[in-house]
Structure formats: C-alpha cells, structure tokens
Coordinates of C-alpha atoms in Angstrom, one line a residue:
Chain A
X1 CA 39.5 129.5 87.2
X2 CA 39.1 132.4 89.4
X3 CA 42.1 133.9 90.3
X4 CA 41.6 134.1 94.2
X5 CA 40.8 130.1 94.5
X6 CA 44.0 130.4 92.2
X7 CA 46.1 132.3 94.9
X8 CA 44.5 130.7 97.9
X9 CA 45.4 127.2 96.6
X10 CA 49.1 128.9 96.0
X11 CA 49.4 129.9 99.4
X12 CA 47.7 126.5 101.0
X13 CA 50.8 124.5 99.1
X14 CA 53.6 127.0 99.9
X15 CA 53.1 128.1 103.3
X16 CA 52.9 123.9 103.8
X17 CA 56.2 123.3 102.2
X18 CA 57.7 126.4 104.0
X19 CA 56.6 124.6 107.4
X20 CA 57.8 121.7 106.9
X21 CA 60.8 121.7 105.0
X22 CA 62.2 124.8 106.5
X23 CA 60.3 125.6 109.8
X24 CA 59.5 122.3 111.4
X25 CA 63.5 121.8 111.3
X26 CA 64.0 125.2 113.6
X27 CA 63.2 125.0 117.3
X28 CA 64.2 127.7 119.5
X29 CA 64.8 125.7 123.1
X30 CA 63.9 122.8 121.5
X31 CA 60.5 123.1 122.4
X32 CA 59.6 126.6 120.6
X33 CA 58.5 126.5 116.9
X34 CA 57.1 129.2 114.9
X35 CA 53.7 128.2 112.9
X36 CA 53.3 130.5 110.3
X37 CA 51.5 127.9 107.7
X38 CA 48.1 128.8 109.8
X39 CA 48.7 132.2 107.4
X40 CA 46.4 130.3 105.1
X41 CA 43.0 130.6 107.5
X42 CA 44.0 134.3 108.8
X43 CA 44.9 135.4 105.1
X44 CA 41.4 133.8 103.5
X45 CA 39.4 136.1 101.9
X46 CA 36.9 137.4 104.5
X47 CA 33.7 137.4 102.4
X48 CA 34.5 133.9 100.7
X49 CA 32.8 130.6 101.0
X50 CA 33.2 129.3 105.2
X51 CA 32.7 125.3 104.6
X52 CA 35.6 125.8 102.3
X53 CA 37.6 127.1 104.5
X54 CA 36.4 125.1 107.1
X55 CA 37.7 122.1 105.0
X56 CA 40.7 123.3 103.7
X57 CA 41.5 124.4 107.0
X58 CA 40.5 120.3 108.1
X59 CA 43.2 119.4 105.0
X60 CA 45.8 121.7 106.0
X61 CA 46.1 120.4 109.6
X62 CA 45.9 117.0 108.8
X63 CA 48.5 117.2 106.3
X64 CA 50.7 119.4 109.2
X65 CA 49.5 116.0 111.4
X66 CA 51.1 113.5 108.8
X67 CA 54.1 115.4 108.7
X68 CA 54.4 115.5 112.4
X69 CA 52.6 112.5 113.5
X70 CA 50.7 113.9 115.9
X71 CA 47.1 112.3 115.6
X72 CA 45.1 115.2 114.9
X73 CA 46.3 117.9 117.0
X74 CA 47.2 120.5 114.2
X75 CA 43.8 119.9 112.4
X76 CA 41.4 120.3 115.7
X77 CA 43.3 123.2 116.1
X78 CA 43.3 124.1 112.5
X79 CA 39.5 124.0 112.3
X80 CA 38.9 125.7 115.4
X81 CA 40.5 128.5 114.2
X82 CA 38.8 128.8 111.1
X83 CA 35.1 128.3 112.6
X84 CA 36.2 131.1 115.0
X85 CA 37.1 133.6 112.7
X86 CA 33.9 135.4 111.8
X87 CA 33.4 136.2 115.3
X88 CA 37.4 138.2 116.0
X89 CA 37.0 139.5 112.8
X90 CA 33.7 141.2 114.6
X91 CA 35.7 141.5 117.5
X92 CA 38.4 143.2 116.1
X93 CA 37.0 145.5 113.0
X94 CA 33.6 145.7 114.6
X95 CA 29.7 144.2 113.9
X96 CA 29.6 146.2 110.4
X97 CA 33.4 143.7 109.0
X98 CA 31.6 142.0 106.5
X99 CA 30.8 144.7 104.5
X100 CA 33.8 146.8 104.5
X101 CA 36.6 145.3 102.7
X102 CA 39.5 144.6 104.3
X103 CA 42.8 143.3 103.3
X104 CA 44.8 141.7 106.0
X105 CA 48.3 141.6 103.9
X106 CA 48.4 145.4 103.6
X107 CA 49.9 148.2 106.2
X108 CA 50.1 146.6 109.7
X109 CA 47.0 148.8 112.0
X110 CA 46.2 148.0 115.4
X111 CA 42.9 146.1 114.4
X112 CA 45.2 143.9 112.0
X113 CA 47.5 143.2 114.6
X114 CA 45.2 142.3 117.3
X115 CA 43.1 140.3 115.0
X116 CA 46.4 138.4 114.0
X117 CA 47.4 138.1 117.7
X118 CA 43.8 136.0 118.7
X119 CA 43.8 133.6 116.1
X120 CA 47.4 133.0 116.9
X121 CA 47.1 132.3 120.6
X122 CA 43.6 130.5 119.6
X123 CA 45.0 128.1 117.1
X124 CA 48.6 127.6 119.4
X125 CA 46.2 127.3 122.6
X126 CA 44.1 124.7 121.4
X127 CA 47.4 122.8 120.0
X128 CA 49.3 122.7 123.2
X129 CA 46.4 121.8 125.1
X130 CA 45.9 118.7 122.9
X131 CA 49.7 118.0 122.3
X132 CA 49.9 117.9 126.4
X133 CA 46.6 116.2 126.7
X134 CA 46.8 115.8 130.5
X135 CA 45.5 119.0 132.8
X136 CA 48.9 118.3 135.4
X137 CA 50.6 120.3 132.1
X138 CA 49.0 123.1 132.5
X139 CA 52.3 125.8 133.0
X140 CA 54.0 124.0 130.6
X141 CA 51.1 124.5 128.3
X142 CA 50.7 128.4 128.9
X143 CA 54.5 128.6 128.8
X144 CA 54.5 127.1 125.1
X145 CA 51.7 128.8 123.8
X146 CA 53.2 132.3 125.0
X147 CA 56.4 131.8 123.7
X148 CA 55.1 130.2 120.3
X149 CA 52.5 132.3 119.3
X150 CA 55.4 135.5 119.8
X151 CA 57.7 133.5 117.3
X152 CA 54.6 132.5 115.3
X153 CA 53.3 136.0 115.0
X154 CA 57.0 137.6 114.2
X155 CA 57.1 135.0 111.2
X156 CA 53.8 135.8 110.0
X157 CA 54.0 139.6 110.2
X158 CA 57.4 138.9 108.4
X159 CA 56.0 136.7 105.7
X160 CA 52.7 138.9 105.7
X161 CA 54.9 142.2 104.7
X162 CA 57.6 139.6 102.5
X163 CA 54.6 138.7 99.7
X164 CA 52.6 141.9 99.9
X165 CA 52.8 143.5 96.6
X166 CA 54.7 146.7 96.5
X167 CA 52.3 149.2 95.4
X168 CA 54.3 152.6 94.6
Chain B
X1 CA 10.6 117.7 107.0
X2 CA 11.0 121.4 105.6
X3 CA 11.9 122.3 108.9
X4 CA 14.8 119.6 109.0
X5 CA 16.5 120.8 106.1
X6 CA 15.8 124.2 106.7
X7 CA 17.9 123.2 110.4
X8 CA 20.1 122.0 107.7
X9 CA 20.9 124.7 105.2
X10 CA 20.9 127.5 107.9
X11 CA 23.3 125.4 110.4
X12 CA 25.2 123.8 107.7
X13 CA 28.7 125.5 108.7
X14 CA 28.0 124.6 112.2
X15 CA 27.6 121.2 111.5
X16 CA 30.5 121.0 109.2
X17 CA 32.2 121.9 111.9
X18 CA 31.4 119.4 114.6
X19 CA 31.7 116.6 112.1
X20 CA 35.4 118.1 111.5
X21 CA 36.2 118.5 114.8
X22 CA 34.2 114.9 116.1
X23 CA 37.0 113.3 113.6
X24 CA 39.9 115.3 114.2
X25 CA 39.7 114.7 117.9
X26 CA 39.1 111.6 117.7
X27 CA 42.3 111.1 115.5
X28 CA 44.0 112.8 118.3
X29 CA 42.6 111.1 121.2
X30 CA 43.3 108.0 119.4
X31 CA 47.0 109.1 118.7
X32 CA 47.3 109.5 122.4
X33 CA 46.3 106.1 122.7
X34 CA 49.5 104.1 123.6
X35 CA 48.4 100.5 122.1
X36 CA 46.8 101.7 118.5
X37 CA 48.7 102.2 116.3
X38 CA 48.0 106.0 114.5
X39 CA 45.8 106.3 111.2
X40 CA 47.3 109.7 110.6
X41 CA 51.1 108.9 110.2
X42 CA 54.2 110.4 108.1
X43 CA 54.4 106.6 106.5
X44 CA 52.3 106.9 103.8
X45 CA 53.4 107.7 100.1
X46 CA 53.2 111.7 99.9
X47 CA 54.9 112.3 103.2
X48 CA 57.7 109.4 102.5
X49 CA 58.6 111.0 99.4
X50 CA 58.6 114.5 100.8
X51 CA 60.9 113.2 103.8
X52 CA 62.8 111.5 101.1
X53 CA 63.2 114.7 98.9
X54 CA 64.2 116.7 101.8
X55 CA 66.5 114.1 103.7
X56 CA 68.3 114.4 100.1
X57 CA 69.2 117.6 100.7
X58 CA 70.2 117.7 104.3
X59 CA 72.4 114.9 103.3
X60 CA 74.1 116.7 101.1
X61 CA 74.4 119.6 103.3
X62 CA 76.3 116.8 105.8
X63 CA 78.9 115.3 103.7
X64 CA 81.5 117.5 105.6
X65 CA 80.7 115.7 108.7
X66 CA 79.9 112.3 106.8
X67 CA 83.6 112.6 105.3
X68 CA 84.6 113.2 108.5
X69 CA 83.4 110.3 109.7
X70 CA 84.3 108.2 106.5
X71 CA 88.2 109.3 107.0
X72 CA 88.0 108.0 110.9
X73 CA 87.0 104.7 110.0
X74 CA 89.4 104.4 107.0
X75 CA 92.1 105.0 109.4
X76 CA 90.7 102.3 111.8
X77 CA 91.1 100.0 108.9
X78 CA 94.0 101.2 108.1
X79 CA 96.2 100.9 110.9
X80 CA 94.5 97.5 111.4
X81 CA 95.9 96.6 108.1
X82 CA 99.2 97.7 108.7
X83 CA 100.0 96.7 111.5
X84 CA 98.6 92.9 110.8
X85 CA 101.4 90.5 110.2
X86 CA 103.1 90.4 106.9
X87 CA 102.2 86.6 105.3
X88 CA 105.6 86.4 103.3
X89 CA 108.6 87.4 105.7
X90 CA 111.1 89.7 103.6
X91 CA 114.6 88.1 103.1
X92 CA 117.4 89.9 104.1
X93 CA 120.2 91.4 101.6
X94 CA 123.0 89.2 100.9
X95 CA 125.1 90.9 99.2
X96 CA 126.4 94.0 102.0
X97 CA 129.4 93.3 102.3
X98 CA 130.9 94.1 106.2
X99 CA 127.1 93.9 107.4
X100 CA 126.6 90.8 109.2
X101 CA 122.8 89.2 108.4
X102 CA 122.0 89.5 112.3
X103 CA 122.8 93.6 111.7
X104 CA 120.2 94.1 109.5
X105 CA 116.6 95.1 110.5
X106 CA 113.7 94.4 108.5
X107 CA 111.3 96.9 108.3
X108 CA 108.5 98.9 106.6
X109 CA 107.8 102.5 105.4
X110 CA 104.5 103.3 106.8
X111 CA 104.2 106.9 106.0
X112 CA 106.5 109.1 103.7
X113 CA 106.5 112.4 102.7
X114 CA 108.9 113.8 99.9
X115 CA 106.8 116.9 99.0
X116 CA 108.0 119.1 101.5
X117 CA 111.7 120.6 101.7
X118 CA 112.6 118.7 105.1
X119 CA 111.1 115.3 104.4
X120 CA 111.2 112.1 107.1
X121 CA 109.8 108.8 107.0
X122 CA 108.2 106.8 109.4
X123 CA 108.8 102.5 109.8
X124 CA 107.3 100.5 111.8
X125 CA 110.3 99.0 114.0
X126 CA 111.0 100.9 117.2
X127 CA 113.5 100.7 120.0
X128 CA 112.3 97.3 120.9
X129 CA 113.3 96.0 117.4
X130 CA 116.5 97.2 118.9
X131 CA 116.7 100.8 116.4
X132 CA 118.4 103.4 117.7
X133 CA 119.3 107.1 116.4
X134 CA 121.4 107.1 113.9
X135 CA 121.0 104.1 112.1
X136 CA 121.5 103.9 108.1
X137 CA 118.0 103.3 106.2
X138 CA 119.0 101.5 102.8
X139 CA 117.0 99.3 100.5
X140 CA 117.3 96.8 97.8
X141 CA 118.2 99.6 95.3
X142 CA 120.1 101.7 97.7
X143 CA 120.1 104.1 100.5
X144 CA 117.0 105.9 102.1
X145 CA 118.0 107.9 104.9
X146 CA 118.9 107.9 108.6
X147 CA 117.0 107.4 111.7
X148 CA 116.0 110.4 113.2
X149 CA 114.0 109.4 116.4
X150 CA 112.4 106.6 118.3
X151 CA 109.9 105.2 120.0
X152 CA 108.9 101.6 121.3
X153 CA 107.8 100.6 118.0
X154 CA 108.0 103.2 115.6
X155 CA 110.7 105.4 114.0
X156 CA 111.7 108.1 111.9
X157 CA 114.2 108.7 109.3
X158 CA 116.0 111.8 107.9
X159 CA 114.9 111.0 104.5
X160 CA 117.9 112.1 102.1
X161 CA 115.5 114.3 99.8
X162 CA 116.1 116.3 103.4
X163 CA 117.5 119.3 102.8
X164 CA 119.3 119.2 106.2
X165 CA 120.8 115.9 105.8
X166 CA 124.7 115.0 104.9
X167 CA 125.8 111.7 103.7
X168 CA 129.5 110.9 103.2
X169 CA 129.5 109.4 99.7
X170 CA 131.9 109.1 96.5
X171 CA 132.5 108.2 93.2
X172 CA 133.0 104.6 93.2
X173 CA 136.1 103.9 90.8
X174 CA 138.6 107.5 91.8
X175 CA 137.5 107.4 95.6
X176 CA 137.0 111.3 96.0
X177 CA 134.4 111.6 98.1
X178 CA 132.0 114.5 98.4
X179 CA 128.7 114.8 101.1
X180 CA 125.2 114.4 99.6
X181 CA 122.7 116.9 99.8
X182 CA 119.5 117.3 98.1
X183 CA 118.6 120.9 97.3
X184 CA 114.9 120.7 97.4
X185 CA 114.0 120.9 93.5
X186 CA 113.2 117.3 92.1
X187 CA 112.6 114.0 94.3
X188 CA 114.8 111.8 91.8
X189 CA 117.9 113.8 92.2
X190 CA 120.8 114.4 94.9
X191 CA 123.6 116.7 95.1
X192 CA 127.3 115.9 95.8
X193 CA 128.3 118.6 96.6
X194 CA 132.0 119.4 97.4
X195 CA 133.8 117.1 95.1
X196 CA 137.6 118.1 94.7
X197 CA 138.7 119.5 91.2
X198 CA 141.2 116.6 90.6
X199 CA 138.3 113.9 91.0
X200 CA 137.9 112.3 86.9
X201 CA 133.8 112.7 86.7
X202 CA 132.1 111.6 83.7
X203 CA 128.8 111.5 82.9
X204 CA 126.9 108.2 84.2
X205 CA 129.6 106.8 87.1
X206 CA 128.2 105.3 90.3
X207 CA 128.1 107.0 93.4
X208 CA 128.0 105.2 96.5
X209 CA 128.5 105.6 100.3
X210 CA 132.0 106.6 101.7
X211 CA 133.8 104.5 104.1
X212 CA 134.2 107.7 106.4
X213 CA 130.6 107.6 108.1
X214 CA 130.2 105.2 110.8
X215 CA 126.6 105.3 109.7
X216 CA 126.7 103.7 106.8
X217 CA 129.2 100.6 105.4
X218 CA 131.0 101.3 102.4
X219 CA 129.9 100.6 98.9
X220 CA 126.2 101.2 99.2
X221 CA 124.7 102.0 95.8
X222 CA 122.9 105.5 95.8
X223 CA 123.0 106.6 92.2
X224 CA 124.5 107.8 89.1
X225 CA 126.4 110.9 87.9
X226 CA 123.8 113.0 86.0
X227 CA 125.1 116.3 85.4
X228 CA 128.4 118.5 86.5
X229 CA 129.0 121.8 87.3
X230 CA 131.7 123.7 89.5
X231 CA 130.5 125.5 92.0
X232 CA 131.0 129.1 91.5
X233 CA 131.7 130.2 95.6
X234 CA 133.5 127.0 96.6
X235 CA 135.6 126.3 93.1
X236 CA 134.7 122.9 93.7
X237 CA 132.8 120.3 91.5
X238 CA 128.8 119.8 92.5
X239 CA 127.4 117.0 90.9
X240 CA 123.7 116.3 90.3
X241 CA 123.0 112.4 91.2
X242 CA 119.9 110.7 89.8
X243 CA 118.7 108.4 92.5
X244 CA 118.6 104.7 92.2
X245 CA 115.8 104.6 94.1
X246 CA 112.5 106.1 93.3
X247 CA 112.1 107.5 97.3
X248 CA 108.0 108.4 96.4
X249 CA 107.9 104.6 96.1
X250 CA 109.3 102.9 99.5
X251 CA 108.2 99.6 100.4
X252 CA 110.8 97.5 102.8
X253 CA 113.6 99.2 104.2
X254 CA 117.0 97.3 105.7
X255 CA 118.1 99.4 109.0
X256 CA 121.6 98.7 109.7
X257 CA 123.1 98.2 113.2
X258 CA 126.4 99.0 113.0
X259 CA 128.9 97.4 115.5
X260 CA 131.7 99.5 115.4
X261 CA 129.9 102.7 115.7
X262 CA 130.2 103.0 119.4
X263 CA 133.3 102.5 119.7
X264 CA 134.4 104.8 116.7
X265 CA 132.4 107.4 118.8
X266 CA 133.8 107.2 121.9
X267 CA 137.4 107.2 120.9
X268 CA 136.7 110.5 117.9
X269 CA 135.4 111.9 121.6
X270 CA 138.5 111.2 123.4
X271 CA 140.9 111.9 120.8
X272 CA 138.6 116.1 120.5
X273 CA 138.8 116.3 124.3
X274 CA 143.0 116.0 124.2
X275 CA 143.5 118.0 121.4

C-alpha cells in the first residue's frame, strides 16, 4: 500500500468523525457551523488521480448527508468542489501549478490562503444555496455562507497548522 | 466508434462528474420533496451505531442534570407517599399516667436530623391538629424532644440531642433532679448535668422526666445512668445517660397537650411581676 492512499484514507475517516461527533454539535447562532471535514478535497495531493477524488469526494458528502439528513446537499457540494479544483489551483499558483510541487499543509503564503478561501466559499456557496432551495432566501443565503466559510476557514487553517509535521 | 471512446477517455472526469452530480442533486431535490420519504437518511446501520456510540457519551456527560432530574421526581413520590393516609391507625399510650387519652397527639417524624450539633425534627401534625409551641415529643420508649414551631400542618421539635435544649429530669428512686443536656458527642447519650452531691447514683438507675416542667408529665422514661463524674467548675455530679431511645430511628411520636400549662404560666407570671 502506498503510503499517501494510506494518509489520504486517514484523513477521509478522521476529519469525518471530527465533523460529526465534535463539530456538527457546535453552532455559533444556531445557524453558523464550521465545516472543516472538506480538508479532505483541498488537502488531496494535487498531481493524484481526479476520478478518485471526484468519488471520494461523492463518498465523503454523502456520508456528511446521512449524518445530517439533508438529501444530498453536502455531496453536490462536495463534488463541486473537487471538479473545480484544478482550475483555482491555476487561478491561485498560476497556469504552470501542476508541475511545481506544492504542499498546502506547510507555511500559510498568500497563494495558500486565497486558494483555501475559494474552495471554502465554493463548497459553503453551493451548500446554502441547496440547503435554502428557494431564490426568496437569497440574504439569508449570502449571510450564511459569509459567516461559515470565516469559521470554516479559521478551523481549517487551525487544523492545517495542528497536523503539519514539525520540521526543525 | 474510435471516436466515441476516444470522447470517452479524454472527457472521462467530466462525465464522472455529471453522473455524480445528476445523482447527488437528485437525492437533494428529492430530500426537498415534502411527501418522499429520503433515501439518504441517518437511519441506517453505520449512522445508528455512530449516533448510538456518541449519544453514550453525551449521556454520560449529563448525569448531573439527569440526577437532577431523578431527585425531583423522587421527591414527588415521596411526599406523595407520605403524606398518603396511614392504613393501620397507631394506638395511643396507655400507660401515661396524668395524660388523659384525648391529650395525646398522634403523629409522625417526617425528617430528622441528629448529625449536626443543634438538631430538630419535623412531624407531620400542625396547628390544625391543635400543636402548639412547647409541647413535649415522647414515644413508646421515651421522650424525643419539644416543639419548637408551627405551621398549619407541620412542626418542629427541639430534638434533645440539641445542644441548646433543657429538660427537667431525675433519678427515679432519690428524686434529685438535674436538667438534660446533650453535649454534642454521641447520638445515644444525654447529659444530666447539675445533679446535687447528696443524690445516691449508681451505675444503671432510671432517669426520667421531673415533675417541675409544665412540659412534660412526670415519670416519663428517658434513660439509664451510664457513667458519673463530678463536674470540676460546678462541684456537682454530671451524669452521662444512655438513651432509651435510639433518636436516628424515629417512627410515631405522642405530642402531649398539657392542660395545666396555661394556667401554671400565667400565675409563675403574676407571681415575677409582684415580686
């Protein structure tokens, strides 16, 4: 087994059970929840196999869904992250990303930090939208995915710089 | 042909894509569905026995409140099991003598304490039973205390394991009285204290209540003559009683209405105010 599918796997089941048995129980205003499990598709390695992600991305929301019953809210938005991620990683590091190597869970750079901030407000966008389902919501829905994605992107810069191995 | 799977190979993530997305929005669109009822639901075997592992834990991390909660409704039942009527009605004492059978209140110790230095009771007759302050509490065995306060049906008593209390009592055969007080240490014994010098004490005579208290009648058992010692300050005897009664054990208590007491009042009053 190669180690990465190893680590990746890790990180599919752990980041799950951190959502849901710890941060699915915390809601700030009782409507604000921090989403840090969709670490999993920002964290993938960049240069690795896209229909796998594309399904384990597909797993992981649906799994999120069951948790939550919520139809399939968390794995539309799930696997509309994941298809989109080729093209902010271009937008972020530039056309030439695929051949340089980068490493997401190291030293926080503007590039990181903006790429981390669109696949945030992608993956929370698309959720809200289909959590409200109805275009009368529309504030409520730009309210949520504002306040979210800030909570969601704290957690994740928090967990990012909790399992980065300390190199000194 | 070629060219289909060519369409194929090169679009392949593409289509992976639509298909996921054709079948995750249609589980959400029919989720929002109101008559369906949801494919994708937490009632299946791996979320249940998540849920079950984790509502484990929170309940564990609730049995404060739960307790809580628990100790309310034993009260509830409690007090609805107290206060239901007794089935076998308690006969009263016949062998007091001077206490007429129409004196004598039938009651019941509904909470007592005996583990702190100034200990009361509480019984379940009240003013409309016709108790009033300063009854004598006594049982089968022998005397309990004295009423401390009222309410409509509810009372408490000056327990004598009450460090504050005084009962007139004596030695039964020689007379020589002495007042009983308890000086905190064991919840089986009294003290008489102030027992003259000339009093004949032995080891194992009967104490019981004096005839000088209006409180209680004469002759009520409390205990017996333990252990004697002359107090060094006053030069008199002290005498360490052991209890007839076992006062952490209180059942049915007699409350005694004495007659006389009034009067014996009023004219100990008038007789102070001409002196």
């Amino acid at each position: 087994m190669n180690s990465t599918l190893l680590v990746n796997i890790l990180r599919f089941i752990l980041l799950l059970a951190l959502q849901i048995i710890v941060l699915n129980n915390m809601t700030f205003l009782g409507f604000i929840m921090p989403l840090p499990y969709i670490l999993f598709i920002i964290l993938y390695p960049v240069n690795s196999n896209k229909s796998a992600l594309l399904v384990s991305s597909f797993f992981l929301g649906l799994i999120m869904d069951m948790f939550s019953n919520s139809g399939g809210i968390h794995a539309t938005a799930c696997i509309m992250l994941a298809f989109y991620r080729p093209y902010l990683f271009k937008f972020a590091f530039g056309v030439s990303y695929e051949y340089q190597t980068i490493k997401l869970n190291d030293s926080l750079t503007p590039e990181r930090f903006s790429f981390i901030l669109l696949a945030v407000v992608i993956h929370h966008f698309t959720l809200f939208i289909l959590e409200a389902f109805q275009v009368t919501f529309i504030l409520d829905i730009l309210i949520r995915t504002l306040l979210s994605t800030l909570f969601t992107i704290i957690s994740c810069i928090i967990i990012i710089y909790l399992i980065k191995p300390n190199k000194r | 042909m070629q060219q289909i799977f060519n369409f194929l190979f090169k679009n392949s993530n593409r289509l992976l894509f639509l298909l996921l997305l054709s079948v995750s929005l249609l589980l959400t669109i029919q989720s929002h569905s109101y008559h369906k009822s949801r494919i994708i639901s937490s009632a299946n075997f791996l979320t249940g026995g998540v849920y079950e592992k984790i509502n484990n834990i929170t309940e564990y991390l609730n049995l404060k409140t739960e307790n809580d909660a628990l100790a309310l409704e034993n009260a509830r039942l409690k007090s609805l099991l107290f206060n239901a009527k007794d089935t076998t009605a308690i006969k009263k004492p016949e062998n007091l003598k001077g206490v007429y059978p129409e004196d004598i209140i039938v009651s019941k110790v509904i909470h007592n304490n005996y583990n702190t230095l100034e200990n009361f009771l509480t019984l379940n007759s009240g003013s409309n039973d016709g108790v009033k302050t300063d009854m004598g509490v006594i049982n089968s065995l022998g005397i309990v205390g004295i009423v401390d306060k009222t309410s409509a049906n509810y009372s408490t008593v000056v327990s004598i394991l009450n460090t504050k209390s005084q009962i007139n009592a004596k030695i039964k055969k020689s007379n020589h009285f002495g007042s009983l007080t308890w000086n905190g240490k064991s919840t089986g014994f009294v003290q008489l204290i102030d027992v003259p010098r000339l009093a004949s004490v032995r080891k194992g005579d009967t104490i019981v209540t004096g005839g000088q208290s209006v409180i209680f009648p004469e002759n009520i058992n409390i205990g017996t003559i333990d252990k004697i010692y002359i107090d060094n300050v006053t030069n008199y005897y002290t005498l360490n009683i052991k209890l007839f009664n076992d006062m952490t054990n209180l059942g049915h208590v007699y409350i005694i209405k004495s007659k006389d007491r009034d009067e014996v009042n009023n004219l100990e009053k008038t007789s102070k105010k001409d002196e």
